[in-house]
PDB file of C-alpha atoms in Angstrom:
ATOM      1  CA  MET A1355     150.548   8.167  83.718  1.00  0.00           C
ATOM      2  CA  GLY A1356     153.440  10.333  84.180  1.00  0.00           C
ATOM      3  CA  PHE A1357     157.023   9.754  82.771  1.00  0.00           C
ATOM      4  CA  PHE A1358     158.562   8.820  86.097  1.00  0.00           C
ATOM      5  CA  GLN A1359     155.567   6.527  87.119  1.00  0.00           C
ATOM      6  CA  LYS A1360     156.013   4.724  83.612  1.00  0.00           C
ATOM      7  CA  VAL A1361     159.685   4.353  84.175  1.00  0.00           C
ATOM      8  CA  VAL A1362     158.925   2.526  87.615  1.00  0.00           C
ATOM      9  CA  SER A1363     155.854   0.618  86.699  1.00  0.00           C
ATOM     10  CA  VAL A1364     156.363  -0.328  82.969  1.00  0.00           C
ATOM     11  CA  VAL A1365     160.088  -0.282  82.424  1.00  0.00           C
ATOM     12  CA  GLN A1366     160.681  -1.844  85.869  1.00  0.00           C
ATOM     13  CA  VAL A1367     163.914   0.203  86.413  1.00  0.00           C
ATOM     14  CA  PRO A1368     166.141  -1.497  88.992  1.00  0.00           C
ATOM     15  CA  GLY A1369     166.124  -0.019  92.208  1.00  0.00           C
ATOM     16  CA  ALA A1370     162.939   2.069  91.857  1.00  0.00           C
ATOM     17  CA  ARG A1371     160.020   1.986  94.105  1.00  0.00           C
ATOM     18  CA  GLY A1372     156.771   3.993  94.001  1.00  0.00           C
ATOM     19  CA  MET A1373     153.800   4.936  96.136  1.00  0.00           C
ATOM     20  CA  CYS A1374     150.816   7.199  95.580  1.00  0.00           C
ATOM     21  CA  THR A1375     150.047  10.415  97.212  1.00  0.00           C
ATOM     22  CA  VAL A1376     147.497  13.191  97.013  1.00  0.00           C
ATOM     23  CA  GLY A1377     148.062  15.432  94.115  1.00  0.00           C
ATOM     24  CA  ALA A1378     151.395  13.769  92.972  1.00  0.00           C
ATOM     25  CA  ASP A1379     153.197  10.517  92.897  1.00  0.00           C
ATOM     26  CA  PHE A1380     156.079   9.927  95.115  1.00  0.00           C
ATOM     27  CA  LEU A1381     158.828   7.883  93.861  1.00  0.00           C
ATOM     28  CA  THR A1382     162.262   7.100  94.810  1.00  0.00           C
ATOM     29  CA  LYS A1383     165.074   5.796  92.362  1.00  0.00           C
ATOM     30  CA  ASP A1384     168.550   4.499  93.530  1.00  0.00           C
ATOM     31  CA  VAL A1385     171.419   5.533  91.399  1.00  0.00           C
ATOM     32  CA  ILE A1386     175.157   4.868  91.698  1.00  0.00           C
ATOM     33  CA  ILE A1387     177.320   7.818  91.478  1.00  0.00           C
ATOM     34  CA  ASP A1388     181.159   7.630  91.846  1.00  0.00           C
ATOM     35  CA  ASP A1389     180.572   4.376  93.432  1.00  0.00           C
ATOM     36  CA  LYS A1390     178.184   5.681  95.955  1.00  0.00           C
ATOM     37  CA  GLU A1391     174.546   4.902  96.112  1.00  0.00           C
ATOM     38  CA  VAL A1392     172.318   7.907  96.088  1.00  0.00           C
ATOM     39  CA  THR A1393     168.561   7.742  96.570  1.00  0.00           C
ATOM     40  CA  ILE A1394     166.638  10.225  94.438  1.00  0.00           C
ATOM     41  CA  GLN A1395     163.249  11.466  95.808  1.00  0.00           C
ATOM     42  CA  ILE A1396     160.881  12.385  93.019  1.00  0.00           C
ATOM     43  CA  TRP A1397     157.441  14.208  93.221  1.00  0.00           C
ATOM     44  CA  ASP A1398     155.725  13.633  90.056  1.00  0.00           C
ATOM     45  CA  THR A1399     152.900  16.086  89.334  1.00  0.00           C
ATOM     46  CA  ALA A1400     152.530  14.803  85.712  1.00  0.00           C
ATOM     47  CA  GLY A1401     152.228  18.449  84.599  1.00  0.00           C
ATOM     48  CA  GLN A1402     148.581  18.699  85.744  1.00  0.00           C
ATOM     49  CA  GLU A1403     147.748  22.270  86.237  1.00  0.00           C
ATOM     50  CA  ARG A1404     145.256  21.293  88.956  1.00  0.00           C
ATOM     51  CA  PHE A1405     148.162  20.373  91.123  1.00  0.00           C
ATOM     52  CA  GLN A1406     150.136  23.526  90.615  1.00  0.00           C
ATOM     53  CA  SER A1407     148.799  25.091  93.800  1.00  0.00           C
ATOM     54  CA  LEU A1408     150.338  22.170  95.631  1.00  0.00           C
ATOM     55  CA  GLY A1409     153.766  23.278  94.534  1.00  0.00           C
ATOM     56  CA  VAL A1410     154.957  25.074  97.608  1.00  0.00           C
ATOM     57  CA  ALA A1411     154.716  21.604  99.586  1.00  0.00           C
ATOM     58  CA  PHE A1412     156.421  19.415  97.001  1.00  0.00           C
ATOM     59  CA  TYR A1413     159.084  22.037  95.487  1.00  0.00           C
ATOM     60  CA  ARG A1414     160.426  23.652  98.609  1.00  0.00           C
ATOM     61  CA  GLY A1415     163.797  22.001  99.351  1.00  0.00           C
ATOM     62  CA  ALA A1416     164.321  20.429  95.914  1.00  0.00           C
ATOM     63  CA  ASP A1417     167.867  20.151  94.575  1.00  0.00           C
ATOM     64  CA  CYS A1418     166.882  19.626  90.983  1.00  0.00           C
ATOM     65  CA  CYS A1419     163.787  20.099  88.951  1.00  0.00           C
ATOM     66  CA  VAL A1420     163.109  17.838  85.914  1.00  0.00           C
ATOM     67  CA  LEU A1421     160.746  18.987  83.296  1.00  0.00           C
ATOM     68  CA  VAL A1422     159.371  16.406  80.996  1.00  0.00           C
ATOM     69  CA  PHE A1423     157.537  16.873  77.684  1.00  0.00           C
ATOM     70  CA  ASP A1424     156.234  14.702  74.993  1.00  0.00           C
ATOM     71  CA  VAL A1425     158.148  14.924  71.797  1.00  0.00           C
ATOM     72  CA  THR A1426     154.729  14.187  69.896  1.00  0.00           C
ATOM     73  CA  ASN A1427     152.879  16.934  71.742  1.00  0.00           C
ATOM     74  CA  PRO A1428     153.883  20.491  70.965  1.00  0.00           C
ATOM     75  CA  LYS A1429     151.522  21.932  73.599  1.00  0.00           C
ATOM     76  CA  SER A1430     153.437  20.050  76.360  1.00  0.00           C
ATOM     77  CA  PHE A1431     156.879  21.486  74.896  1.00  0.00           C
ATOM     78  CA  ASP A1432     155.251  25.018  74.859  1.00  0.00           C
ATOM     79  CA  SER A1433     154.365  24.655  78.680  1.00  0.00           C
ATOM     80  CA  LEU A1434     158.003  24.144  79.742  1.00  0.00           C
ATOM     81  CA  GLU A1435     158.592  27.748  80.244  1.00  0.00           C
ATOM     82  CA  SER A1436     155.593  28.261  82.409  1.00  0.00           C
ATOM     83  CA  TRP A1437     156.329  25.107  84.540  1.00  0.00           C
ATOM     84  CA  LYS A1438     159.913  26.272  85.067  1.00  0.00           C
ATOM     85  CA  ASP A1439     158.895  29.918  86.153  1.00  0.00           C
ATOM     86  CA  GLU A1440     156.016  28.285  88.464  1.00  0.00           C
ATOM     87  CA  PHE A1441     158.588  26.004  89.918  1.00  0.00           C
ATOM     88  CA  LEU A1442     160.991  28.902  90.611  1.00  0.00           C
ATOM     89  CA  ILE A1443     158.170  30.980  92.313  1.00  0.00           C
ATOM     90  CA  GLN A1444     156.891  27.975  94.436  1.00  0.00           C
ATOM     91  CA  SER A1445     160.316  26.765  95.516  1.00  0.00           C
ATOM     92  CA  SER A1446     161.980  30.096  96.061  1.00  0.00           C
ATOM     93  CA  PRO A1447     165.500  28.971  95.673  1.00  0.00           C
ATOM     94  CA  SER A1448     168.277  31.337  96.956  1.00  0.00           C
ATOM     95  CA  ASP A1449     169.734  31.768  93.438  1.00  0.00           C
ATOM     96  CA  PRO A1450     167.012  30.966  90.839  1.00  0.00           C
ATOM     97  CA  ASP A1451     169.489  31.735  87.810  1.00  0.00           C
ATOM     98  CA  ALA A1452     171.731  28.764  89.232  1.00  0.00           C
ATOM     99  CA  PHE A1453     169.098  26.425  90.180  1.00  0.00           C
ATOM    100  CA  PRO A1454     169.709  22.974  88.200  1.00  0.00           C
ATOM    101  CA  PHE A1455     166.977  21.935  85.819  1.00  0.00           C
ATOM    102  CA  VAL A1456     167.027  18.859  83.582  1.00  0.00           C
ATOM    103  CA  VAL A1457     164.485  18.457  80.546  1.00  0.00           C
ATOM    104  CA  LEU A1458     163.525  15.347  79.143  1.00  0.00           C
ATOM    105  CA  GLY A1459     161.997  14.859  75.655  1.00  0.00           C
ATOM    106  CA  ASN A1460     159.984  11.799  76.210  1.00  0.00           C
ATOM    107  CA  LYS A1461     158.399   9.170  73.490  1.00  0.00           C
ATOM    108  CA  VAL A1462     161.373   9.367  71.056  1.00  0.00           C
ATOM    109  CA  ASP A1463     160.282   5.873  70.234  1.00  0.00           C
ATOM    110  CA  GLU A1464     157.338   7.296  68.350  1.00  0.00           C
ATOM    111  CA  LYS A1465     159.483   8.639  65.370  1.00  0.00           C
ATOM    112  CA  GLU A1466     156.554   9.030  63.003  1.00  0.00           C
ATOM    113  CA  LYS A1467     154.477  11.020  65.373  1.00  0.00           C
ATOM    114  CA  ARG A1468     157.118  13.350  66.425  1.00  0.00           C
ATOM    115  CA  ARG A1469     156.286  17.209  66.394  1.00  0.00           C
ATOM    116  CA  VAL A1470     159.129  18.706  68.514  1.00  0.00           C
ATOM    117  CA  SER A1471     162.643  18.464  67.198  1.00  0.00           C
ATOM    118  CA  ALA A1472     165.600  17.779  69.159  1.00  0.00           C
ATOM    119  CA  ALA A1473     166.985  21.141  67.889  1.00  0.00           C
ATOM    120  CA  LYS A1474     164.120  23.101  69.324  1.00  0.00           C
ATOM    121  CA  ALA A1475     164.426  21.345  72.585  1.00  0.00           C
ATOM    122  CA  GLU A1476     168.179  22.067  72.842  1.00  0.00           C
ATOM    123  CA  ALA A1477     167.565  25.681  71.912  1.00  0.00           C
ATOM    124  CA  PHE A1478     165.096  26.024  74.818  1.00  0.00           C
ATOM    125  CA  CYS A1479     167.680  24.392  77.232  1.00  0.00           C
ATOM    126  CA  GLY A1480     170.697  26.479  76.069  1.00  0.00           C
ATOM    127  CA  SER A1481     174.043  25.842  77.763  1.00  0.00           C
ATOM    128  CA  LYS A1482     172.664  25.762  81.312  1.00  0.00           C
ATOM    129  CA  ILE A1483     169.842  23.020  81.208  1.00  0.00           C
ATOM    130  CA  SER A1484     170.729  19.452  80.523  1.00  0.00           C
ATOM    131  CA  TYR A1485     168.640  17.802  77.759  1.00  0.00           C
ATOM    132  CA  PHE A1486     167.908  14.001  77.170  1.00  0.00           C
ATOM    133  CA  GLU A1487     165.845  12.417  74.540  1.00  0.00           C
ATOM    134  CA  THR A1488     164.269   9.508  76.313  1.00  0.00           C
ATOM    135  CA  SER A1489     161.647   6.711  75.825  1.00  0.00           C
ATOM    136  CA  ALA A1490     160.023   5.489  78.994  1.00  0.00           C
ATOM    137  CA  LYS A1491     158.782   2.463  77.012  1.00  0.00           C
ATOM    138  CA  GLN A1492     162.030   1.422  75.873  1.00  0.00           C
ATOM    139  CA  ALA A1493     164.075   2.880  78.644  1.00  0.00           C
ATOM    140  CA  THR A1494     165.958   4.949  76.201  1.00  0.00           C
ATOM    141  CA  ASN A1495     168.507   7.231  77.870  1.00  0.00           C
ATOM    142  CA  VAL A1496     166.553   6.690  81.245  1.00  0.00           C
ATOM    143  CA  ASN A1497     169.482   5.634  83.242  1.00  0.00           C
ATOM    144  CA  ALA A1498     171.795   8.492  81.780  1.00  0.00           C
ATOM    145  CA  ALA A1499     169.045  10.972  82.612  1.00  0.00           C
ATOM    146  CA  PHE A1500     168.899   9.644  86.218  1.00  0.00           C
ATOM    147  CA  GLU A1501     172.493   9.880  86.546  1.00  0.00           C
ATOM    148  CA  GLU A1502     172.635  13.454  85.465  1.00  0.00           C
ATOM    149  CA  ILE A1503     169.603  14.433  87.883  1.00  0.00           C
ATOM    150  CA  ALA A1504     171.450  12.847  90.749  1.00  0.00           C
ATOM    151  CA  ARG A1505     174.758  14.637  89.791  1.00  0.00           C
ATOM    152  CA  LYS A1506     173.017  17.948  89.628  1.00  0.00           C
ATOM    153  CA  ALA A1507     171.013  17.683  92.671  1.00  0.00           C
ATOM    154  CA  MET A1508     174.026  16.464  94.622  1.00  0.00           C
ATOM    155  CA  GLN A1509     176.137  19.338  93.401  1.00  0.00           C
ATOM    156  CA  HIS A1510     173.267  21.676  94.351  1.00  0.00           C
ATOM    157  CA  GLU A1511     173.005  20.298  97.765  1.00  0.00           C
ATOM    158  CA  ILE A1512     176.752  20.642  98.463  1.00  0.00           C
ATOM    159  CA  LYS A1513     176.558  24.271  97.160  1.00  0.00           C
ATOM    160  CA  GLN A1514     173.607  24.979  99.576  1.00  0.00           C
ATOM    161  CA  GLU A1515     175.547  23.367 102.477  1.00  0.00           C
ATOM    162  CA  GLN A1516     178.479  25.709 101.825  1.00  0.00           C
ATOM    163  CA  MET A1517     176.221  28.824 102.062  1.00  0.00           C
TER     164      MET A1517
END
Protein backbone atom coordinates (compact mmCIF):
# COMPACT_ATOMS: atom_id res chain seq x y z
CA MET A 1 0.00 0.00 0.00
CA GLY A 2 1.45 3.38 -1.04
CA PHE A 3 2.07 6.31 1.30
CA PHE A 4 -0.89 8.31 0.03
CA GLN A 5 -3.23 5.35 0.15
CA LYS A 6 -2.19 4.71 3.75
CA VAL A 7 -2.70 8.32 4.70
CA VAL A 8 -6.21 8.21 3.26
CA SER A 9 -7.29 4.76 4.49
CA VAL A 10 -5.30 4.25 7.70
CA VAL A 11 -4.86 7.73 9.13
CA GLN A 12 -8.20 9.00 7.79
CA VAL A 13 -6.92 12.45 6.96
CA PRO A 14 -9.91 14.83 7.06
CA GLY A 15 -11.02 15.87 3.58
CA ALA A 16 -9.31 12.98 1.74
CA ARG A 17 -11.09 10.63 -0.64
CA GLY A 18 -9.81 7.77 -2.78
CA MET A 19 -10.73 5.43 -5.60
CA CYS A 20 -8.78 2.70 -7.35
CA THR A 21 -7.72 2.91 -10.99
CA VAL A 22 -5.67 0.69 -13.28
CA GLY A 23 -1.92 1.05 -12.65
CA ALA A 24 -2.23 3.68 -9.96
CA ASP A 25 -4.52 4.93 -7.24
CA PHE A 26 -6.27 8.23 -7.81
CA LEU A 27 -6.78 10.19 -4.60
CA THR A 28 -7.88 13.69 -3.78
CA LYS A 29 -7.05 15.73 -0.70
CA ASP A 30 -8.57 19.05 0.30
CA VAL A 31 -6.10 21.49 1.86
CA ILE A 32 -6.65 25.04 3.13
CA ILE A 33 -4.02 27.44 1.75
CA ASP A 34 -4.29 31.15 2.61
CA ASP A 35 -7.94 30.70 3.67
CA LYS A 36 -8.76 29.07 0.33
CA GLU A 37 -9.72 25.40 -0.13
CA VAL A 38 -7.52 23.69 -2.69
CA THR A 39 -8.13 20.15 -3.95
CA ILE A 40 -4.98 18.20 -4.69
CA GLN A 41 -5.35 15.37 -7.22
CA ILE A 42 -2.84 12.58 -6.57
CA TRP A 43 -1.83 9.74 -8.88
CA ASP A 44 -0.10 7.23 -6.59
CA THR A 45 1.91 4.66 -8.58
CA ALA A 46 3.43 3.30 -5.35
CA GLY A 47 6.89 3.22 -6.95
CA GLN A 48 6.19 0.11 -8.98
CA GLU A 49 8.36 -0.20 -12.07
CA ARG A 50 5.67 -2.10 -13.95
CA PHE A 51 3.63 1.12 -14.01
CA GLN A 52 6.43 3.35 -15.35
CA SER A 53 5.18 2.95 -18.92
CA LEU A 54 1.87 4.50 -17.85
CA GLY A 55 3.70 7.62 -16.71
CA VAL A 56 2.81 9.84 -19.64
CA ALA A 57 -0.90 9.44 -18.94
CA PHE A 58 -0.48 10.17 -15.23
CA TYR A 59 2.31 12.75 -15.25
CA ARG A 60 1.40 15.13 -18.11
CA GLY A 61 -0.11 18.32 -16.76
CA ALA A 62 1.15 17.73 -13.21
CA ASP A 63 1.95 20.84 -11.17
CA CYS A 64 4.14 19.09 -8.58
CA CYS A 65 5.78 15.69 -8.18
CA VAL A 66 5.99 14.00 -4.79
CA LEU A 67 8.61 11.29 -4.35
CA VAL A 68 8.20 9.07 -1.29
CA PHE A 69 10.84 6.72 0.07
CA ASP A 70 10.95 4.41 3.07
CA VAL A 71 13.62 5.48 5.60
CA THR A 72 14.01 1.82 6.59
CA ASN A 73 14.76 0.76 2.99
CA PRO A 74 17.92 2.23 1.37
CA LYS A 75 16.91 0.79 -2.03
CA SER A 76 13.80 2.95 -2.06
CA PHE A 77 15.97 6.02 -1.37
CA ASP A 78 18.47 5.02 -4.06
CA SER A 79 15.61 4.90 -6.58
CA LEU A 80 14.60 8.55 -6.06
CA GLU A 81 16.91 9.94 -8.74
CA SER A 82 15.69 7.50 -11.39
CA TRP A 83 12.04 8.19 -10.49
CA LYS A 84 12.70 11.92 -10.68
CA ASP A 85 14.39 11.56 -14.07
CA GLU A 86 11.63 9.28 -15.35
CA PHE A 87 8.98 11.77 -14.25
CA LEU A 88 10.75 14.61 -16.07
CA ILE A 89 11.12 12.53 -19.24
CA GLN A 90 7.49 11.42 -19.26
CA SER A 91 5.90 14.70 -18.16
CA SER A 92 8.01 16.94 -20.42
CA PRO A 93 7.65 20.12 -18.34
CA SER A 94 8.49 23.38 -20.11
CA ASP A 95 11.28 24.10 -17.56
CA PRO A 96 12.52 20.83 -16.01
CA ASP A 97 15.02 22.62 -13.73
CA ALA A 98 12.26 24.70 -12.17
CA PHE A 99 9.64 21.94 -11.89
CA PRO A 100 8.55 21.56 -8.24
CA PHE A 101 9.35 18.36 -6.37
CA VAL A 102 8.68 17.38 -2.76
CA VAL A 103 10.41 14.39 -1.16
CA LEU A 104 8.88 12.53 1.77
CA GLY A 105 10.93 10.18 3.94
CA ASN A 106 8.25 7.89 5.36
CA LYS A 107 8.20 5.48 8.33
CA VAL A 108 10.15 7.78 10.66
CA ASP A 109 8.18 6.17 13.50
CA GLU A 110 10.32 3.03 13.00
CA LYS A 111 13.43 4.59 14.58
CA GLU A 112 15.20 1.31 15.33
CA LYS A 113 14.84 0.14 11.71
CA ARG A 114 15.94 3.42 10.12
CA ARG A 115 18.66 3.04 7.45
CA VAL A 116 18.51 6.40 5.61
CA SER A 117 19.45 9.47 7.63
CA ALA A 118 17.67 12.80 7.40
CA ALA A 119 21.02 14.37 6.48
CA LYS A 120 21.39 12.05 3.48
CA ALA A 121 17.86 12.84 2.28
CA GLU A 122 18.39 16.58 2.78
CA ALA A 123 21.64 16.37 0.79
CA PHE A 124 19.74 14.71 -2.07
CA CYS A 125 17.11 17.45 -2.00
CA GLY A 126 19.50 20.38 -1.74
CA SER A 127 17.91 23.82 -1.72
CA LYS A 128 15.45 23.26 -4.60
CA ILE A 129 13.43 20.32 -3.27
CA SER A 130 11.37 20.44 -0.07
CA TYR A 131 11.92 17.49 2.27
CA PHE A 132 9.62 16.18 5.01
CA GLU A 133 10.14 13.34 7.46
CA THR A 134 6.76 11.61 7.73
CA SER A 135 4.92 8.72 9.26
CA ALA A 136 1.71 7.72 7.49
CA LYS A 137 1.02 5.43 10.45
CA GLN A 138 1.17 8.24 13.04
CA ALA A 139 0.27 11.14 10.68
CA THR A 140 3.61 12.81 11.49
CA ASN A 141 4.18 15.88 9.28
CA VAL A 142 1.47 14.70 6.86
CA ASN A 143 -0.55 17.93 6.92
CA ALA A 144 2.57 20.10 6.63
CA ALA A 145 3.71 18.04 3.64
CA PHE A 146 0.32 18.35 1.91
CA GLU A 147 0.31 22.11 2.52
CA GLU A 148 3.76 22.43 0.92
CA ILE A 149 2.70 20.23 -2.01
CA ALA A 150 -0.38 22.41 -2.55
CA ARG A 151 1.64 25.65 -2.33
CA LYS A 152 4.25 24.43 -4.81
CA ALA A 153 1.57 23.15 -7.19
CA MET A 154 -0.32 26.45 -7.02
CA GLN A 155 2.85 28.47 -7.64
CA HIS A 156 3.72 26.27 -10.62
CA GLU A 157 0.22 26.51 -12.06
CA ILE A 158 0.28 30.32 -11.79
CA LYS A 159 3.70 30.43 -13.46
CA GLN A 160 2.43 28.20 -16.30
CA GLU A 161 -0.62 30.41 -16.84
CA GLN A 162 1.65 33.46 -17.16
CA MET A 163 3.72 31.84 -19.93
